[in-house]
Coordinates of C-alpha atoms in Angstrom, one line a residue:
M252 CA 10.1 -22.3 -37.1
E253 CA 11.6 -18.8 -38.1
L254 CA 10.7 -15.5 -36.5
S255 CA 8.3 -12.9 -37.7
T256 CA 11.0 -9.5 -38.0
D257 CA 9.0 -8.1 -34.4
D258 CA 10.0 -10.8 -32.1
A259 CA 13.3 -11.3 -34.0
R260 CA 13.6 -8.4 -32.8
L261 CA 12.6 -8.7 -29.3
S262 CA 13.9 -12.1 -28.8
S263 CA 17.4 -10.1 -29.6
G264 CA 20.1 -10.4 -27.4
K265 CA 18.1 -13.0 -24.7
M266 CA 19.8 -15.0 -22.0
E267 CA 23.1 -12.9 -23.4
Y268 CA 23.6 -10.1 -20.7
G269 CA 23.4 -9.5 -18.0
C270 CA 25.4 -10.6 -14.5
K271 CA 25.8 -13.8 -11.9
H272 CA 22.4 -13.0 -10.2
Y273 CA 20.3 -12.9 -13.6
R274 CA 20.2 -12.8 -17.6
R275 CA 18.2 -9.0 -18.5
R276 CA 19.4 -6.4 -21.1
C277 CA 19.2 -3.8 -19.1
M278 CA 20.9 -1.7 -16.3
L279 CA 19.2 -0.4 -13.8
R280 CA 20.1 3.2 -12.7
T281 CA 19.8 3.1 -8.2
P282 CA 17.1 5.4 -6.6
C283 CA 19.5 5.5 -3.3
C284 CA 22.8 6.4 -5.3
S285 CA 22.1 6.7 -8.4
Q286 CA 24.6 4.7 -10.2
I287 CA 24.1 1.9 -12.7
F288 CA 24.1 -1.7 -12.1
H289 CA 22.7 -5.2 -13.7
C290 CA 20.8 -5.5 -10.1
R291 CA 19.8 -5.0 -6.7
H292 CA 21.8 -7.7 -5.2
C293 CA 25.0 -6.1 -7.4
H294 CA 24.7 -3.0 -5.4
N295 CA 24.1 -4.1 -2.1
E296 CA 27.3 -6.0 -2.5
S297 CA 30.0 -3.6 -3.9
T298 CA 28.2 -0.6 -1.1
K299 CA 31.2 -0.1 1.4
D300 CA 28.2 1.7 4.0
R301 CA 26.4 -0.7 3.2
H302 CA 23.1 0.8 2.2
E303 CA 20.2 -1.4 0.2
M304 CA 18.4 -0.5 -3.0
C305 CA 14.9 -0.8 -2.5
R306 CA 13.8 -2.5 -5.8
F307 CA 10.1 -0.4 -5.9
E308 CA 12.4 2.8 -6.1
V309 CA 13.5 2.0 -9.2
K310 CA 12.3 5.1 -12.0
T311 CA 14.8 4.2 -15.1
V312 CA 16.6 2.0 -16.9
I313 CA 19.3 1.1 -19.3
C314 CA 18.8 -0.9 -22.2
A315 CA 22.3 -3.1 -22.4
I316 CA 21.8 -2.8 -26.0
C317 CA 21.2 0.7 -27.3
G318 CA 22.5 2.0 -23.8
T319 CA 19.5 4.7 -23.9
E320 CA 18.2 5.4 -20.5
Q321 CA 14.2 5.9 -20.1
S322 CA 11.3 4.9 -17.6
V323 CA 10.8 1.2 -16.4
A324 CA 9.4 -1.0 -19.2
Q325 CA 9.7 -4.9 -20.1
V326 CA 10.5 -3.0 -24.2
C327 CA 13.4 -0.6 -25.0
S328 CA 11.6 2.4 -26.2
N329 CA 14.4 3.4 -29.0
C330 CA 15.7 -0.4 -30.1
G331 CA 12.7 -2.3 -29.4
I332 CA 13.7 -5.1 -27.5
N333 CA 12.7 -6.7 -24.9
M334 CA 15.2 -5.5 -21.7
G335 CA 13.6 -8.8 -20.7
E336 CA 11.5 -11.7 -20.9
Y337 CA 9.7 -12.0 -18.0
F338 CA 8.9 -8.2 -16.5
C339 CA 7.3 -7.2 -13.4
E340 CA 6.3 -3.8 -12.8
I341 CA 5.3 -3.5 -9.6
C342 CA 9.0 -5.0 -8.6
K343 CA 10.5 -3.0 -11.6
F344 CA 11.9 -6.8 -11.6
H345 CA 13.6 -8.2 -15.4
D346 CA 15.0 -11.6 -16.2
D347 CA 15.0 -13.4 -19.8
D348 CA 15.6 -17.3 -17.6
I349 CA 12.0 -17.9 -17.2
E350 CA 12.7 -21.7 -17.0
K351 CA 12.6 -20.6 -13.3
G352 CA 9.3 -20.1 -13.2
Q353 CA 8.8 -16.7 -11.9
F354 CA 5.7 -15.3 -10.2
H355 CA 4.5 -12.3 -9.0
C356 CA 2.6 -13.1 -5.3
K357 CA 0.3 -10.2 -4.3
D358 CA 0.7 -11.5 -0.6
C359 CA 4.3 -11.4 -0.6
G360 CA 4.7 -7.9 -2.4
I361 CA 7.5 -9.5 -4.7
C362 CA 8.3 -11.5 -7.2
R363 CA 9.1 -15.3 -6.9
V364 CA 10.2 -18.4 -8.4
G365 CA 9.5 -21.8 -9.1
G366 CA 5.8 -21.8 -10.7
R367 CA 2.7 -20.3 -9.3
A368 CA 0.8 -23.7 -9.2
N369 CA 3.1 -25.2 -7.1
F370 CA 3.3 -22.8 -4.1
F371 CA 0.6 -21.4 -1.4
H372 CA 0.6 -17.6 0.8
C373 CA 0.6 -18.9 4.1
K374 CA -0.5 -15.8 5.8
K375 CA 0.3 -16.9 9.1
C376 CA 4.1 -18.1 8.4
G377 CA 4.4 -14.8 5.7
S378 CA 5.1 -16.1 2.3
C379 CA 5.0 -18.2 -0.1
Y380 CA 5.2 -22.3 0.6
S381 CA 5.2 -25.9 -1.8
N382 CA 2.4 -27.1 -1.6
S383 CA 4.2 -29.9 -0.3
L384 CA 3.8 -28.3 3.0
L385 CA -0.1 -27.3 3.1
N386 CA -2.0 -28.4 6.0
K387 CA 1.5 -30.3 6.6
H388 CA 4.1 -27.3 8.4
S389 CA 3.9 -26.2 12.1
C390 CA 3.1 -22.3 11.3
V391 CA 4.9 -20.0 13.4
E392 CA 3.8 -16.4 13.1
N393 CA 5.5 -14.0 9.8
S394 CA 8.8 -17.3 9.7
M395 CA 10.1 -15.8 7.0
R396 CA 10.7 -12.8 7.6
H397 CA 13.7 -13.0 9.7
H398 CA 17.3 -13.6 9.4
C399 CA 18.7 -17.1 8.7
S400 CA 19.9 -18.9 12.3
I401 CA 22.6 -19.5 10.9
C402 CA 24.5 -17.2 8.2
Y403 CA 22.1 -14.3 9.4
E404 CA 21.3 -13.6 5.7
Y405 CA 17.5 -12.2 5.6
L406 CA 15.1 -14.9 4.4
F407 CA 12.0 -13.5 3.3
D408 CA 13.7 -12.0 0.1
S409 CA 17.3 -14.1 0.1
L410 CA 17.8 -15.7 -3.0
K411 CA 18.8 -19.6 -1.4
E412 CA 16.8 -22.4 -0.8
T413 CA 14.7 -22.3 1.9
T414 CA 14.2 -25.1 3.7
V415 CA 10.6 -25.1 6.8
L416 CA 11.7 -27.1 9.9
Q417 CA 9.5 -29.5 11.9
C418 CA 9.3 -26.8 14.5
G419 CA 8.4 -24.2 11.9
H420 CA 11.1 -22.1 12.1
T421 CA 13.1 -21.2 8.9
M422 CA 16.8 -21.5 7.7
H423 CA 18.9 -21.5 4.5
S424 CA 18.9 -25.3 3.2
D425 CA 22.9 -25.6 2.6
C426 CA 22.9 -24.0 6.0
L427 CA 20.9 -26.6 7.6
N428 CA 22.9 -29.6 5.8
E429 CA 26.2 -27.5 7.4
M430 CA 24.9 -28.0 10.7
L431 CA 23.7 -31.6 9.7
K432 CA 27.6 -32.0 9.0
H433 CA 28.2 -31.4 12.4
E434 CA 25.8 -33.4 14.2
K435 CA 23.5 -30.6 15.8
Y436 CA 20.1 -31.5 14.7
C437 CA 17.6 -28.9 17.3
C438 CA 17.0 -26.3 16.1
P439 CA 18.7 -22.7 16.6
I440 CA 16.1 -20.7 18.7
C441 CA 14.2 -23.8 20.0
S442 CA 15.8 -26.3 20.8
K443 CA 13.4 -29.3 19.4
S444 CA 14.5 -32.0 17.3
I445 CA 14.5 -30.9 13.6
M446 CA 14.3 -34.6 11.9
D447 CA 13.1 -37.7 12.7
M448 CA 15.8 -38.7 16.1
S449 CA 14.1 -42.5 16.7
S450 CA 17.1 -44.6 15.4
I451 CA 19.2 -42.5 17.3
W452 CA 17.5 -42.0 20.1
K453 CA 17.7 -46.8 20.4
K454 CA 21.1 -46.4 20.1
L455 CA 20.8 -44.3 23.0
D456 CA 19.0 -47.1 25.0
E457 CA 21.2 -49.3 23.8
E458 CA 24.4 -47.8 24.9
I459 CA 22.4 -46.8 28.2
E460 CA 21.4 -50.7 29.0
A461 CA 25.1 -51.6 28.7
T462 CA 26.7 -48.7 30.5
D463 CA 26.1 -49.2 33.7
M464 CA 26.7 -46.1 37.0
L465 CA 28.8 -46.2 39.5
G466 CA 28.6 -45.8 43.2
N467 CA 26.0 -43.2 44.0
Y468 CA 24.4 -42.7 40.8
R469 CA 23.2 -45.3 40.6
S470 CA 20.6 -43.8 42.4
R471 CA 21.0 -40.3 41.7
K472 CA 17.7 -38.3 40.2
V473 CA 17.6 -35.6 38.4
W474 CA 14.5 -33.4 36.7
I475 CA 14.5 -32.7 32.8
L476 CA 12.7 -30.3 30.8
C477 CA 12.7 -32.0 27.3
N478 CA 12.9 -29.5 24.1
D479 CA 10.5 -31.5 21.7
C480 CA 7.2 -31.6 24.1
N481 CA 8.4 -28.9 26.4
R482 CA 8.0 -31.2 29.6
T483 CA 9.7 -31.2 32.6
T484 CA 9.7 -34.6 34.8
E485 CA 12.4 -36.6 37.2
V486 CA 14.2 -38.7 35.8
A487 CA 17.4 -41.4 37.0
Y488 CA 20.3 -40.3 35.6
H489 CA 23.0 -41.2 33.4
I490 CA 26.2 -39.3 32.2
I491 CA 25.0 -40.1 28.3
G492 CA 21.5 -38.9 28.6
Q493 CA 18.7 -38.1 30.0
K494 CA 15.5 -40.1 28.8
C495 CA 12.0 -37.5 28.7
S496 CA 9.0 -40.4 30.1
H497 CA 6.9 -38.6 28.2
C498 CA 7.9 -38.8 25.0
H499 CA 11.0 -40.1 25.0
S500 CA 13.0 -38.2 23.8
Y501 CA 16.8 -37.7 24.8
N502 CA 17.0 -33.6 23.6
T503 CA 16.3 -33.3 27.3
R504 CA 18.7 -30.7 28.9
K505 CA 18.5 -30.9 33.2
I506 CA 16.7 -27.9 35.6
S507 CA 16.5 -27.2 38.8
A508 CA 13.4 -29.3 41.1
P509 CA 9.9 -27.8 41.0
V510 CA 8.8 -25.7 43.9
I511 CA 5.9 -26.9 45.4
P512 CA 3.7 -24.2 47.2
Q513 CA 3.7 -24.3 51.0

């Protein structure tokens, strides 16, 4: 289907301009240092003093087609092209790659990707989550408004995919995969198990049954705190691990015996 003259003008240069972060037909003048960048991420990555640009304070953009500097808008005031197929007036955000499914979340206050119909906003966690997590996740107050516990990048507006753990804490999916490669199966924040560990606990049961403790260690008892159920108990000591008698997890740590009030 042949485009009309107006549609052809609006679409001119689509997906041909931009940076590694976004495809767009404009650059922006930063409100903080009055420099020209393709996007706020390009600015933040290039500043020596590590100051960050506020997306909401952008006042002017420069058309990549004709070079006209102008107030933030979707259509260039001079040559009439769309500077971004998707445009958010609140975030001052342009993007030609609409296959991302961009949408503005009023509660988050920023634009998200993935399609509005595929996400819900959890008010307690303070962010948009996939519909697959609706009524199926542990809420943690403002869990997304923190830094990734592995790489320490701020999660709320990160471009990287984020995973919600069983405990409700969050981290980058890539960071989680790297952690699993190193056989780390506990949340770095609360120490709870991040996945179903029943098969591993079964293997530990078999190892303990096949490994006798020597001498006085056979009758030794220790107090433990379970990181998964947060309960304490006294159990038989074993060099391989101590099993919680309540939830049967080996994700435990030795503690001092409780003090009984006199």
